[in-house]
Structure formats: C-alpha cells, structure tokens
C-alpha cells in the first residue's frame, strides 16, 4: 500500500460542477492499494497518517504535532495509479487491487481511520469517479509512505510481478485470484477515472 | 531521487500574497533529491517526467500521450521531505541533500528539462521558500517515481543510512562530505520552508 500524504491549508474534491468534499488544515492522502495488501498494511498506513508529526506546535516548533494532536482534518482519495509499474514510458496498473475488491477494502480503511480519530474529521472522495482534487499543499510538505510489506521500487515490482506470474501459472485455484479474474470482472467506466482500477485504465489492451 | 508526479488541470505557486508561478494542463512535480543522487538519477527522472504517457490522445484513449506529445506544461517544485526517514512517527530528513548542494543540482535538473523540451513550458517554485502549491489533480492521477539508484523503502533507507554512517566514521576526508558538513553549513530560514533542506527542518535537535 502506498500513500502520498500532502500537508494542506485546504483541499476539496469536485465531480463535474459539484463539490463533494472539503477540508481545511490537515492532510490530503492519495491511497493506492495493491493486490498483495492485507489488513496489516491498512493498519500501518492508518496509524502513520494519524500520528506522523507533520505540523508545528503552538510555539511554531516544526515537526512536533500530528493531525490528531492539532485536531485537523484528513481528506482521503483512492488512487490506484500509485501501484504503477512502468514498461518503458507506458504505465501498467495490473498490480493495483481491482476495483471490486479495492472498494470494500478502501472503505474499511476509512472506517478504521474514523474510529481511530473523530469520524467527522475524515473526508472521502468518490471511489471510481473522475474527480478534480484541489490540493493546497502547505510548505510544500509531502511524504511518500509505503507499508512494510508492500512493493516499493520498480526493480522490486518487477520481481514481485514475476513471482506473481509464476504463482498464477502453477496454481489452478486459490484464494487470491483477484488479478487473474480482473479482466473478466472489469466494468465499463469513465476512462479518465483513476480512483479505482478497472479495464479502461489498463494499458494492456494497447498494441 | 524521488518525484511525485501529479497530472493537473492547473497548478500555481504562491509565496505570501504573490503568485510566483502558474501552469495550465500538464504535470506538477514535487522533487526530492537525496545525498546519494548523481547526474544519472537526474537524467532518469527528467526523461521519465517528459515521456511518461499520462495523457489521453485526441480520440480520448487513455495513457497514450506524454506531456511533450500534448505540448502541456510542467511545474517543478523542490521537496526535500520526500527524502524522509521515519523514526516511529518523527520525520527525519538527514538523507535529503543539504540545500547548498541541492540548489545548484536542482537548478541543473530544471535546465536539463528545459533544454530537452520547450524552456517556456517548464515552470519552477522558489527554492527554500515557504510556499503554497495549489494543485488541481486531474483524475486524480499520481505517479510515485524513484530513480533506479535511489533509496526506495523505509527498510532500505535504514540500511543505506547505516552504510552512510559507517562510511562517515571510517573516512577522514572525501568528496561527499555534504552530510557531515550539513550541520555547520545550515542557514537560518523560515522554519516552515521545505523546498530545500536545512537545519530548521531537521528533527535531530529534538529531545
């Protein structure tokens, strides 16, 4: 699981002309869930988002207070493109957890965050929708977080990818068929939507 | 070197009340240079920023065109916090290249980008200043890029860090003394500025 955490003065999400979400000071989190992620990754990411010391204290001393300490808000938006593997200059997203699995998992992460803090201070985008995320990055301050068991760099991704492919070749059926079944389960959605992975965003279908 | 690349409808940078930079459609890049980075890392990142296929073509086919193909703009902002090592919930930035070295290096990366594309389409923040970066993330689409030789995950960072410390202990003088001299060379700047690493942003001084 990868999270891009931006410290913000404010952030909003619009879908078309409609503003669907808005926060003041706090964190805007773009969250990318991979096919390999488990509850352990989710718990780690939630804990870090809420406890990272990215804010100053009342005396202006930097890097001393968390979003929880300051009673600030969190806007979390699903972002499968963070699970990108590059084939030369072509992004490939087959390591992203497919939307039909990612959506309930992502919702459980939000619930976890709400129950660990104040529910009314945790905001969301709209899963799978084509959004404009307006981020006023304050500083700027941006932290790139990877859960301990998640993939981390292009080389590791390549290795993981190969392992994954080997696994898929050798087994007939198993509990994590998600990536094999992904093609079949894909729904037709806005080709620009990139909040949840689906067929339209894979570059596999290209020549 | 790490780059967080956000596809944008528009993006601007303000310092105080002044808007110092602005782009329309294109990419907003937050760039974090580490003490280990070389020209090779810089070349890789510039090539990827300009050539990654993050845009649709005229027919609306996603992930087919680069920022160069579409004649779009790039706003690049230095962001040392991407070279963060977590000590529990406390960010530590000593792996970030110190400002006095990072600034000329960062400027050379921008020049490289300008000479590889159209100079007037590459915009910048203000190195070391406390900025508000207004990012209208389109999709959202965010790519997290690490140069091949750069550090990539917290565990690797810890290893690198240890190696770095061993190196520093065993050598008396050498060409890359930057991280040792960092403390001495630090300048007093805005404690909220996080575009270039300096003493005010290190959390080492805390109890």
mmCIF file of C-alpha atoms in Angstrom:
data_model
loop_
_atom_site.group_PDB
_atom_site.id
_atom_site.type_symbol
_atom_site.label_atom_id
_atom_site.label_comp_id
_atom_site.label_asym_id
_atom_site.label_seq_id
_atom_site.Cartn_x
_atom_site.Cartn_y
_atom_site.Cartn_z
ATOM 1 C CA UNK A 1 0.000 0.000 0.000
ATOM 2 C CA UNK A 2 1.280 3.427 -0.881
ATOM 3 C CA UNK A 3 0.122 6.735 0.459
ATOM 4 C CA UNK A 4 1.118 10.172 -0.774
ATOM 5 C CA UNK A 5 0.485 12.471 2.161
ATOM 6 C CA UNK A 6 0.343 16.182 1.457
ATOM 7 C CA UNK A 7 0.056 18.705 4.291
ATOM 8 C CA UNK A 8 -2.650 21.126 3.237
ATOM 9 C CA UNK A 9 -4.101 24.513 4.100
ATOM 10 C CA UNK A 10 -7.255 23.277 2.427
ATOM 11 C CA UNK A 11 -8.372 20.657 -0.089
ATOM 12 C CA UNK A 12 -11.584 19.937 -1.973
ATOM 13 C CA UNK A 13 -12.891 17.324 -4.382
ATOM 14 C CA UNK A 14 -15.195 18.162 -7.263
ATOM 15 C CA UNK A 15 -17.013 15.803 -9.619
ATOM 16 C CA UNK A 16 -18.247 17.774 -12.600
ATOM 17 C CA UNK A 17 -19.528 21.045 -11.178
ATOM 18 C CA UNK A 18 -20.355 19.555 -7.790
ATOM 19 C CA UNK A 19 -18.074 19.942 -4.774
ATOM 20 C CA UNK A 20 -18.438 16.626 -2.987
ATOM 21 C CA UNK A 21 -15.856 17.018 -0.209
ATOM 22 C CA UNK A 22 -13.818 19.681 1.518
ATOM 23 C CA UNK A 23 -11.362 20.088 4.377
ATOM 24 C CA UNK A 24 -9.455 22.947 5.958
ATOM 25 C CA UNK A 25 -5.990 22.470 7.508
ATOM 26 C CA UNK A 26 -4.853 18.876 7.612
ATOM 27 C CA UNK A 27 -3.699 16.113 5.295
ATOM 28 C CA UNK A 28 -4.731 15.164 1.786
ATOM 29 C CA UNK A 29 -3.949 11.471 1.326
ATOM 30 C CA UNK A 30 -3.843 9.724 -2.044
ATOM 31 C CA UNK A 31 -4.029 5.991 -1.336
ATOM 32 C CA UNK A 32 -3.003 3.163 -3.666
ATOM 33 C CA UNK A 33 -3.908 -0.405 -2.710
ATOM 34 C CA UNK A 34 -2.042 -3.311 -4.316
ATOM 35 C CA UNK A 35 -3.194 -6.878 -4.966
ATOM 36 C CA UNK A 36 -0.839 -8.021 -2.209
ATOM 37 C CA UNK A 37 -2.133 -5.764 0.569
ATOM 38 C CA UNK A 38 -3.616 -7.146 3.746
ATOM 39 C CA UNK A 39 -5.161 -5.781 6.910
ATOM 40 C CA UNK A 40 -1.649 -5.356 8.302
ATOM 41 C CA UNK A 41 -0.757 -2.863 5.568
ATOM 42 C CA UNK A 42 -4.009 -0.999 6.150
ATOM 43 C CA UNK A 43 -3.413 -0.761 9.899
ATOM 44 C CA UNK A 44 0.129 0.535 9.376
ATOM 45 C CA UNK A 45 -0.948 3.220 6.923
ATOM 46 C CA UNK A 46 -3.841 4.427 9.107
ATOM 47 C CA UNK A 47 -1.576 4.613 12.156
ATOM 48 C CA UNK A 48 1.047 6.616 10.265
ATOM 49 C CA UNK A 49 -1.426 9.027 8.677
ATOM 50 C CA UNK A 50 -2.918 9.875 12.051
ATOM 51 C CA UNK A 51 0.331 10.013 14.027
ATOM 52 C CA UNK A 52 3.013 11.401 11.722
ATOM 53 C CA UNK A 53 4.365 14.636 13.135
ATOM 54 C CA UNK A 54 3.990 16.943 10.172
ATOM 55 C CA UNK A 55 2.706 20.031 11.976
ATOM 56 C CA UNK A 56 4.254 22.628 14.226
ATOM 57 C CA UNK A 57 3.229 23.123 17.824
ATOM 58 C CA UNK A 58 1.666 26.264 19.282
ATOM 59 C CA UNK A 59 5.128 27.783 19.677
ATOM 60 C CA UNK A 60 5.892 27.265 15.987
ATOM 61 C CA UNK A 61 8.313 24.371 16.544
ATOM 62 C CA UNK A 62 8.187 22.323 13.333
ATOM 63 C CA UNK A 63 7.608 18.529 13.040
ATOM 64 C CA UNK A 64 6.208 18.109 16.518
ATOM 65 C CA UNK A 65 2.458 17.555 16.164
ATOM 66 C CA UNK A 66 0.258 15.102 14.298
ATOM 67 C CA UNK A 67 -3.031 15.788 12.533
ATOM 68 C CA UNK A 68 -4.747 14.267 15.603
ATOM 69 C CA UNK A 69 -2.749 16.426 18.044
ATOM 70 C CA UNK A 70 -3.859 19.545 16.174
ATOM 71 C CA UNK A 71 -7.469 18.439 15.660
ATOM 72 C CA UNK A 72 -7.067 18.879 11.907
ATOM 73 C CA UNK A 73 -8.856 17.071 9.073
ATOM 74 C CA UNK A 74 -7.972 14.274 6.656
ATOM 75 C CA UNK A 75 -9.189 14.026 3.056
ATOM 76 C CA UNK A 76 -8.506 10.552 1.698
ATOM 77 C CA UNK A 77 -8.877 9.709 -2.010
ATOM 78 C CA UNK A 78 -8.356 6.294 -3.597
ATOM 79 C CA UNK A 79 -5.566 6.433 -6.207
ATOM 80 C CA UNK A 80 -4.716 3.155 -7.888
ATOM 81 C CA UNK A 81 -2.150 4.803 -10.212
ATOM 82 C CA UNK A 82 0.264 4.714 -7.253
ATOM 83 C CA UNK A 83 0.518 0.971 -7.940
ATOM 84 C CA UNK A 84 2.109 1.695 -11.286
ATOM 85 C CA UNK A 85 4.713 -0.459 -12.987
ATOM 86 C CA UNK A 86 6.499 1.228 -15.860
ATOM 87 C CA UNK A 87 7.107 -0.609 -19.099
ATOM 88 C CA UNK A 88 9.448 1.963 -20.583
ATOM 89 C CA UNK A 89 7.160 5.025 -20.584
ATOM 90 C CA UNK A 90 3.903 3.155 -20.501
ATOM 91 C CA UNK A 91 2.187 2.881 -17.135
ATOM 92 C CA UNK A 92 0.750 -0.506 -16.262
ATOM 93 C CA UNK A 93 -1.615 -0.927 -13.347
ATOM 94 C CA UNK A 94 -2.196 -4.647 -13.058
ATOM 95 C CA UNK A 95 -0.604 -4.669 -9.569
ATOM 96 C CA UNK A 96 -3.377 -2.390 -8.320
ATOM 97 C CA UNK A 97 -6.101 -4.241 -6.478
ATOM 98 C CA UNK A 98 -9.060 -4.479 -8.851
ATOM 99 C CA UNK A 99 -11.928 -2.132 -8.077
ATOM 100 C CA UNK A 100 -14.456 -4.737 -6.926
ATOM 101 C CA UNK A 101 -12.048 -5.828 -4.172
ATOM 102 C CA UNK A 102 -10.365 -2.483 -3.570
ATOM 103 C CA UNK A 103 -13.594 -0.593 -2.889
ATOM 104 C CA UNK A 104 -14.727 -2.552 0.212
ATOM 105 C CA UNK A 105 -11.111 -2.714 1.437
ATOM 106 C CA UNK A 106 -10.667 1.022 0.931
ATOM 107 C CA UNK A 107 -13.965 1.691 2.748
ATOM 108 C CA UNK A 108 -12.776 -0.423 5.683
ATOM 109 C CA UNK A 109 -9.591 1.668 5.822
ATOM 110 C CA UNK A 110 -11.672 4.841 6.032
ATOM 111 C CA UNK A 111 -13.816 3.300 8.764
ATOM 112 C CA UNK A 112 -10.689 2.322 10.669
ATOM 113 C CA UNK A 113 -9.419 5.912 10.374
ATOM 114 C CA UNK A 114 -12.763 7.313 11.544
ATOM 115 C CA UNK A 115 -12.990 5.017 14.550
ATOM 116 C CA UNK A 116 -9.359 5.784 15.493
ATOM 117 C CA UNK A 117 -9.984 9.553 15.409
ATOM 118 C CA UNK A 118 -13.102 11.707 15.023
ATOM 119 C CA UNK A 119 -15.412 10.423 12.277
ATOM 120 C CA UNK A 120 -16.497 13.919 11.239
ATOM 121 C CA UNK A 121 -12.884 14.959 10.534
ATOM 122 C CA UNK A 122 -12.231 12.178 7.972
ATOM 123 C CA UNK A 123 -13.458 13.019 4.464
ATOM 124 C CA UNK A 124 -13.536 10.970 1.282
ATOM 125 C CA UNK A 125 -13.581 11.345 -2.499
ATOM 126 C CA UNK A 126 -15.931 9.289 -4.666
ATOM 127 C CA UNK A 127 -14.463 5.877 -5.406
ATOM 128 C CA UNK A 128 -14.103 5.213 -9.120
ATOM 129 C CA UNK A 129 -15.309 8.644 -10.215
ATOM 130 C CA UNK A 130 -13.421 11.097 -12.417
ATOM 131 C CA UNK A 131 -12.548 13.819 -9.933
ATOM 132 C CA UNK A 132 -10.681 17.065 -9.654
ATOM 133 C CA UNK A 133 -8.762 17.052 -6.382
ATOM 134 C CA UNK A 134 -7.843 20.610 -5.414
ATOM 135 C CA UNK A 135 -4.869 20.430 -3.084
ATOM 136 C CA UNK A 136 -3.338 23.477 -1.444
ATOM 137 C CA UNK A 137 -0.048 21.920 -0.395
ATOM 138 C CA UNK A 138 1.269 23.887 2.581
ATOM 139 C CA UNK A 139 5.074 24.283 2.558
ATOM 140 C CA UNK A 140 5.046 22.198 0.416
ATOM 141 C CA UNK A 141 5.264 19.143 2.680
ATOM 142 C CA UNK A 142 4.796 15.767 1.018
ATOM 143 C CA UNK A 143 5.534 12.337 2.481
ATOM 144 C CA UNK A 144 5.675 9.198 0.411
ATOM 145 C CA UNK A 145 4.670 6.239 2.552
ATOM 146 C CA UNK A 146 4.874 2.530 1.702
ATOM 147 C CA UNK A 147 3.507 -0.115 4.030
ATOM 148 C CA UNK A 148 6.213 -2.515 5.211
ATOM 149 C CA UNK A 149 5.048 -5.475 3.142
ATOM 150 C CA UNK A 150 4.142 -3.519 0.039
ATOM 151 C CA UNK A 151 6.145 -3.222 -3.183
ATOM 152 C CA UNK A 152 8.454 -0.265 -3.226
ATOM 153 C CA UNK A 153 10.655 0.337 -6.254
ATOM 154 C CA UNK A 154 10.499 -0.546 -9.952
ATOM 155 C CA UNK A 155 13.025 -3.359 -9.618
ATOM 156 C CA UNK A 156 11.216 -4.925 -6.696
ATOM 157 C CA UNK A 157 7.960 -4.527 -8.550
ATOM 158 C CA UNK A 158 9.409 -6.424 -11.484
ATOM 159 C CA UNK A 159 10.487 -9.218 -9.178
ATOM 160 C CA UNK A 160 7.136 -9.305 -7.426
ATOM 161 C CA UNK A 161 5.416 -9.263 -10.753
ATOM 162 C CA UNK A 162 7.410 -12.274 -11.928
ATOM 163 C CA UNK A 163 6.690 -14.126 -8.692
ATOM 164 C CA UNK A 164 3.027 -13.306 -9.087
ATOM 165 C CA UNK A 165 3.024 -14.595 -12.646
ATOM 166 C CA UNK A 166 4.798 -17.786 -11.589
ATOM 167 C CA UNK A 167 2.270 -18.314 -8.817
ATOM 168 C CA UNK A 168 -0.572 -17.834 -11.230
ATOM 169 C CA UNK A 169 0.859 -20.313 -13.688
ATOM 170 C CA UNK A 170 1.440 -23.037 -11.138
ATOM 171 C CA UNK A 171 -1.793 -22.945 -9.176
ATOM 172 C CA UNK A 172 -5.181 -23.912 -10.517
ATOM 173 C CA UNK A 173 -7.356 -22.173 -7.954
ATOM 174 C CA UNK A 174 -6.573 -20.214 -4.842
ATOM 175 C CA UNK A 175 -7.790 -17.524 -2.516
ATOM 176 C CA UNK A 176 -6.139 -14.619 -4.328
ATOM 177 C CA UNK A 177 -7.397 -15.000 -7.853
ATOM 178 C CA UNK A 178 -8.231 -11.350 -7.996
ATOM 179 C CA UNK A 179 -5.602 -10.383 -10.523
ATOM 180 C CA UNK A 180 -6.427 -13.257 -12.848
ATOM 181 C CA UNK A 181 -10.107 -12.577 -12.719
ATOM 182 C CA UNK A 182 -9.562 -8.879 -13.084
ATOM 183 C CA UNK A 183 -10.034 -8.867 -16.835
ATOM 184 C CA UNK A 184 -13.369 -10.631 -16.602
ATOM 185 C CA UNK A 185 -14.641 -8.569 -13.720
ATOM 186 C CA UNK A 186 -13.830 -5.194 -15.202
ATOM 187 C CA UNK A 187 -16.651 -2.765 -15.536
ATOM 188 C CA UNK A 188 -17.011 -0.029 -18.116
ATOM 189 C CA UNK A 189 -16.474 3.319 -16.510
ATOM 190 C CA UNK A 190 -15.155 6.751 -17.244
ATOM 191 C CA UNK A 191 -11.792 6.245 -18.972
ATOM 192 C CA UNK A 192 -10.422 9.196 -17.046
ATOM 193 C CA UNK A 193 -11.456 7.824 -13.669
ATOM 194 C CA UNK A 194 -8.489 6.594 -11.713
ATOM 195 C CA UNK A 195 -9.779 6.282 -8.211
ATOM 196 C CA UNK A 196 -10.441 2.551 -8.635
ATOM 197 C CA UNK A 197 -8.630 0.274 -11.095
ATOM 198 C CA UNK A 198 -10.626 -1.206 -13.932
ATOM 199 C CA UNK A 199 -10.285 -2.313 -17.517
ATOM 200 C CA UNK A 200 -10.389 1.121 -19.019
ATOM 201 C CA UNK A 201 -7.212 2.209 -17.316
ATOM 202 C CA UNK A 202 -5.052 -0.786 -18.093
ATOM 203 C CA UNK A 203 -2.614 -0.223 -20.895
ATOM 204 C CA UNK A 204 -2.503 -3.974 -21.615
ATOM 205 C CA UNK A 205 -5.012 -3.668 -24.392
ATOM 206 C CA UNK A 206 -2.741 -1.442 -26.409
ATOM 207 C CA UNK A 207 -0.779 -2.808 -29.371
ATOM 208 C CA UNK B 1 15.776 10.893 -6.226
ATOM 209 C CA UNK B 2 12.047 10.758 -5.798
ATOM 210 C CA UNK B 3 9.409 12.535 -7.827
ATOM 211 C CA UNK B 4 5.712 12.733 -7.078
ATOM 212 C CA UNK B 5 4.099 13.476 -10.419
ATOM 213 C CA UNK B 6 0.539 14.737 -10.382
ATOM 214 C CA UNK B 7 -1.405 15.220 -13.613
ATOM 215 C CA UNK B 8 -3.048 18.623 -13.330
ATOM 216 C CA UNK B 9 -5.691 20.773 -14.932
ATOM 217 C CA UNK B 10 -3.814 23.708 -13.489
ATOM 218 C CA UNK B 11 -1.310 24.481 -10.736
ATOM 219 C CA UNK B 12 0.084 27.639 -9.169
ATOM 220 C CA UNK B 13 2.639 28.574 -6.545
ATOM 221 C CA UNK B 14 2.169 31.471 -4.161
ATOM 222 C CA UNK B 15 4.638 32.951 -1.694
ATOM 223 C CA UNK B 16 2.755 35.158 0.748
ATOM 224 C CA UNK B 17 0.235 37.033 -1.374
ATOM 225 C CA UNK B 18 2.318 36.821 -4.533
ATOM 226 C CA UNK B 19 1.632 34.264 -7.266
ATOM 227 C CA UNK B 20 5.106 33.393 -8.489
ATOM 228 C CA UNK B 21 4.336 30.591 -10.943
ATOM 229 C CA UNK B 22 1.429 29.112 -12.837
ATOM 230 C CA UNK B 23 0.677 26.392 -15.385
ATOM 231 C CA UNK B 24 -2.410 25.100 -17.185
ATOM 232 C CA UNK B 25 -2.782 21.417 -18.155
ATOM 233 C CA UNK B 26 0.298 19.336 -17.531
ATOM 234 C CA UNK B 27 2.274 17.899 -14.629
ATOM 235 C CA UNK B 28 3.042 19.200 -11.168
ATOM 236 C CA UNK B 29 6.245 17.536 -9.995
ATOM 237 C CA UNK B 30 7.450 17.530 -6.383
ATOM 238 C CA UNK B 31 11.127 16.559 -6.467
ATOM 239 C CA UNK B 32 13.195 15.218 -3.574
ATOM 240 C CA UNK B 33 16.963 14.940 -4.019
ATOM 241 C CA UNK B 34 18.957 12.643 -1.723
ATOM 242 C CA UNK B 35 22.587 12.886 -0.627
ATOM 243 C CA UNK B 36 23.321 9.866 -2.815
ATOM 244 C CA UNK B 37 21.923 11.223 -6.072
ATOM 245 C CA UNK B 38 24.081 11.715 -9.144
ATOM 246 C CA UNK B 39 23.644 13.019 -12.668
ATOM 247 C CA UNK B 40 22.385 9.572 -13.661
ATOM 248 C CA UNK B 41 19.414 9.868 -11.298
ATOM 249 C CA UNK B 42 18.681 13.355 -12.588
ATOM 250 C CA UNK B 43 18.741 12.216 -16.225
ATOM 251 C CA UNK B 44 16.417 9.304 -15.485
ATOM 252 C CA UNK B 45 13.875 11.472 -13.668
ATOM 253 C CA UNK B 46 13.864 14.185 -16.377
ATOM 254 C CA UNK B 47 13.407 11.561 -19.108
ATOM 255 C CA UNK B 48 10.503 9.946 -17.261
ATOM 256 C CA UNK B 49 8.737 13.227 -16.432
ATOM 257 C CA UNK B 50 8.804 14.288 -20.064
ATOM 258 C CA UNK B 51 7.964 10.924 -21.618
ATOM 259 C CA UNK B 52 5.576 9.150 -19.259
ATOM 260 C CA UNK B 53 2.277 8.516 -21.010
ATOM 261 C CA UNK B 54 -0.168 10.009 -18.565
ATOM 262 C CA UNK B 55 -2.485 11.774 -21.006
ATOM 263 C CA UNK B 56 -5.128 10.630 -23.444
ATOM 264 C CA UNK B 57 -4.814 11.118 -27.200
ATOM 265 C CA UNK B 58 -7.140 13.207 -29.351
ATOM 266 C CA UNK B 59 -9.552 10.266 -29.571
ATOM 267 C CA UNK B 60 -9.768 10.044 -25.757
ATOM 268 C CA UNK B 61 -7.667 6.868 -25.494
ATOM 269 C CA UNK B 62 -6.095 6.975 -22.028
ATOM 270 C CA UNK B 63 -2.398 6.542 -21.167
ATOM 271 C CA UNK B 64 -1.117 7.151 -24.676
ATOM 272 C CA UNK B 65 0.478 10.619 -24.723
ATOM 273 C CA UNK B 66 3.210 12.338 -22.761
ATOM 274 C CA UNK B 67 3.320 15.937 -21.563
ATOM 275 C CA UNK B 68 5.650 16.627 -24.522
ATOM 276 C CA UNK B 69 3.312 14.913 -27.020
ATOM 277 C CA UNK B 70 0.464 17.140 -25.860
ATOM 278 C CA UNK B 71 2.513 20.331 -25.634
ATOM 279 C CA UNK B 72 1.496 20.705 -21.983
ATOM 280 C CA UNK B 73 3.390 22.393 -19.138
ATOM 281 C CA UNK B 74 5.472 21.207 -16.178
ATOM 282 C CA UNK B 75 5.600 22.895 -12.789
ATOM 283 C CA UNK B 76 8.512 21.536 -10.770
ATOM 284 C CA UNK B 77 8.952 22.279 -7.060
ATOM 285 C CA UNK B 78 11.831 21.137 -4.851
ATOM 286 C CA UNK B 79 10.550 18.976 -1.983
ATOM 287 C CA UNK B 80 13.177 17.567 0.343
ATOM 288 C CA UNK B 81 10.568 15.977 2.639
ATOM 289 C CA UNK B 82 10.307 13.162 0.087
ATOM 290 C CA UNK B 83 13.683 12.011 1.437
ATOM 291 C CA UNK B 84 12.097 11.275 4.767
ATOM 292 C CA UNK B 85 13.157 8.514 7.123
ATOM 293 C CA UNK B 86 10.669 7.757 9.860
ATOM 294 C CA UNK B 87 11.806 7.247 13.413
ATOM 295 C CA UNK B 88 8.493 5.987 14.717
ATOM 296 C CA UNK B 89 6.274 8.975 13.926
ATOM 297 C CA UNK B 90 9.021 11.545 13.745
ATOM 298 C CA UNK B 91 10.221 12.512 10.272
ATOM 299 C CA UNK B 92 13.957 12.796 9.825
ATOM 300 C CA UNK B 93 15.435 14.429 6.744
ATOM 301 C CA UNK B 94 19.163 13.928 7.026
ATOM 302 C CA UNK B 95 19.139 11.822 3.831
ATOM 303 C CA UNK B 96 17.979 14.854 1.863
ATOM 304 C CA UNK B 97 20.782 16.602 0.034
ATOM 305 C CA UNK B 98 21.570 19.760 2.025
ATOM 306 C CA UNK B 99 20.288 22.987 0.498
ATOM 307 C CA UNK B 100 23.652 24.464 -0.504
ATOM 308 C CA UNK B 101 24.331 21.425 -2.699
ATOM 309 C CA UNK B 102 20.745 20.640 -3.645
ATOM 310 C CA UNK B 103 20.005 24.092 -5.046
ATOM 311 C CA UNK B 104 22.577 24.092 -7.885
ATOM 312 C CA UNK B 105 21.806 20.418 -8.586
ATOM 313 C CA UNK B 106 18.081 21.112 -8.684
ATOM 314 C CA UNK B 107 18.660 24.088 -10.988
ATOM 315 C CA UNK B 108 20.674 21.899 -13.353
ATOM 316 C CA UNK B 109 17.770 19.412 -13.432
ATOM 317 C CA UNK B 110 15.405 22.217 -14.441
ATOM 318 C CA UNK B 111 17.855 23.374 -17.128
ATOM 319 C CA UNK B 112 18.087 19.802 -18.412
ATOM 320 C CA UNK B 113 14.295 19.645 -18.590
ATOM 321 C CA UNK B 114 14.101 22.983 -20.383
ATOM 322 C CA UNK B 115 16.711 22.055 -22.968
ATOM 323 C CA UNK B 116 15.025 18.663 -23.550
ATOM 324 C CA UNK B 117 11.643 20.321 -24.190
ATOM 325 C CA UNK B 118 10.472 23.923 -24.583
ATOM 326 C CA UNK B 119 12.015 26.222 -21.960
ATOM 327 C CA UNK B 120 8.909 28.391 -21.689
ATOM 328 C CA UNK B 121 6.764 25.387 -20.701
ATOM 329 C CA UNK B 122 8.872 24.449 -17.660
ATOM 330 C CA UNK B 123 7.994 26.420 -14.531
ATOM 331 C CA UNK B 124 9.554 26.475 -11.080
ATOM 332 C CA UNK B 125 8.748 27.261 -7.455
ATOM 333 C CA UNK B 126 11.105 29.294 -5.266
ATOM 334 C CA UNK B 127 13.811 27.110 -3.791
ATOM 335 C CA UNK B 128 13.851 27.203 0.007
ATOM 336 C CA UNK B 129 10.828 29.477 0.336
ATOM 337 C CA UNK B 130 7.681 28.740 2.305
ATOM 338 C CA UNK B 131 5.150 28.239 -0.478
ATOM 339 C CA UNK B 132 1.553 27.306 -1.054
ATOM 340 C CA UNK B 133 1.420 24.927 -4.022
ATOM 341 C CA UNK B 134 -2.105 24.868 -5.457
ATOM 342 C CA UNK B 135 -2.513 21.602 -7.320
ATOM 343 C CA UNK B 136 -5.658 20.719 -9.248
ATOM 344 C CA UNK B 137 -5.018 16.989 -9.596
ATOM 345 C CA UNK B 138 -6.898 15.781 -12.671
ATOM 346 C CA UNK B 139 -8.407 12.302 -12.255
ATOM 347 C CA UNK B 140 -6.693 12.115 -9.782
ATOM 348 C CA UNK B 141 -3.577 10.688 -11.460
ATOM 349 C CA UNK B 142 -0.455 10.479 -9.324
ATOM 350 C CA UNK B 143 2.756 8.594 -10.071
ATOM 351 C CA UNK B 144 5.424 7.960 -7.494
ATOM 352 C CA UNK B 145 8.800 7.738 -9.208
ATOM 353 C CA UNK B 146 12.130 6.669 -7.717
ATOM 354 C CA UNK B 147 15.335 6.871 -9.728
ATOM 355 C CA UNK B 148 16.948 3.433 -10.131
ATOM 356 C CA UNK B 149 19.849 4.085 -7.764
ATOM 357 C CA UNK B 150 17.868 5.994 -5.170
ATOM 358 C CA UNK B 151 16.558 4.749 -1.832
ATOM 359 C CA UNK B 152 13.095 3.311 -2.024
ATOM 360 C CA UNK B 153 11.514 1.950 1.137
ATOM 361 C CA UNK B 154 11.939 2.529 4.856
ATOM 362 C CA UNK B 155 13.910 -0.691 5.343
ATOM 363 C CA UNK B 156 16.277 0.082 2.532
ATOM 364 C CA UNK B 157 16.613 3.597 3.841
ATOM 365 C CA UNK B 158 17.653 2.242 7.197
ATOM 366 C CA UNK B 159 20.278 0.064 5.557
ATOM 367 C CA UNK B 160 21.555 2.923 3.421
ATOM 368 C CA UNK B 161 21.599 5.122 6.439
ATOM 369 C CA UNK B 162 23.732 2.639 8.341
ATOM 370 C CA UNK B 163 26.095 2.288 5.390
ATOM 371 C CA UNK B 164 26.312 6.051 5.172
ATOM 372 C CA UNK B 165 27.111 6.320 8.865
ATOM 373 C CA UNK B 166 29.782 3.620 8.590
ATOM 374 C CA UNK B 167 31.323 5.437 5.635
ATOM 375 C CA UNK B 168 31.377 8.667 7.564
ATOM 376 C CA UNK B 169 33.041 7.069 10.536
ATOM 377 C CA UNK B 170 35.802 5.393 8.565
ATOM 378 C CA UNK B 171 36.865 8.156 6.224
ATOM 379 C CA UNK B 172 38.647 11.322 7.260
ATOM 380 C CA UNK B 173 38.043 13.461 4.178
ATOM 381 C CA UNK B 174 36.379 12.811 0.871
ATOM 382 C CA UNK B 175 34.447 14.354 -1.989
ATOM 383 C CA UNK B 176 30.995 13.781 -0.495
ATOM 384 C CA UNK B 177 31.281 15.413 2.884
ATOM 385 C CA UNK B 178 27.988 17.138 2.402
ATOM 386 C CA UNK B 179 26.092 15.239 5.031
ATOM 387 C CA UNK B 180 28.800 15.671 7.641
ATOM 388 C CA UNK B 181 29.127 19.364 6.958
ATOM 389 C CA UNK B 182 25.393 19.804 6.824
ATOM 390 C CA UNK B 183 25.097 20.876 10.427
ATOM 391 C CA UNK B 184 27.754 23.533 10.083
ATOM 392 C CA UNK B 185 26.522 24.856 6.763
ATOM 393 C CA UNK B 186 22.911 25.252 7.783
ATOM 394 C CA UNK B 187 21.412 28.628 7.308
ATOM 395 C CA UNK B 188 18.604 30.192 9.281
ATOM 396 C CA UNK B 189 15.482 30.301 7.217
ATOM 397 C CA UNK B 190 11.724 30.097 7.510
ATOM 398 C CA UNK B 191 11.032 27.075 9.723
ATOM 399 C CA UNK B 192 8.061 26.206 7.538
ATOM 400 C CA UNK B 193 10.062 26.232 4.306
ATOM 401 C CA UNK B 194 10.548 22.737 2.990
ATOM 402 C CA UNK B 195 11.674 23.266 -0.546
ATOM 403 C CA UNK B 196 15.343 22.936 0.411
ATOM 404 C CA UNK B 197 16.655 21.029 3.423
ATOM 405 C CA UNK B 198 18.270 22.995 6.190
ATOM 406 C CA UNK B 199 18.815 22.988 9.916
ATOM 407 C CA UNK B 200 15.413 24.249 10.857
ATOM 408 C CA UNK B 201 13.656 21.254 9.405
ATOM 409 C CA UNK B 202 15.722 18.528 10.965
ATOM 410 C CA UNK B 203 14.119 16.833 13.893
ATOM 411 C CA UNK B 204 17.509 15.773 15.264
ATOM 412 C CA UNK B 205 17.588 18.671 17.642
ATOM 413 C CA UNK B 206 14.534 17.460 19.492
ATOM 414 C CA UNK B 207 14.783 15.616 22.792
#
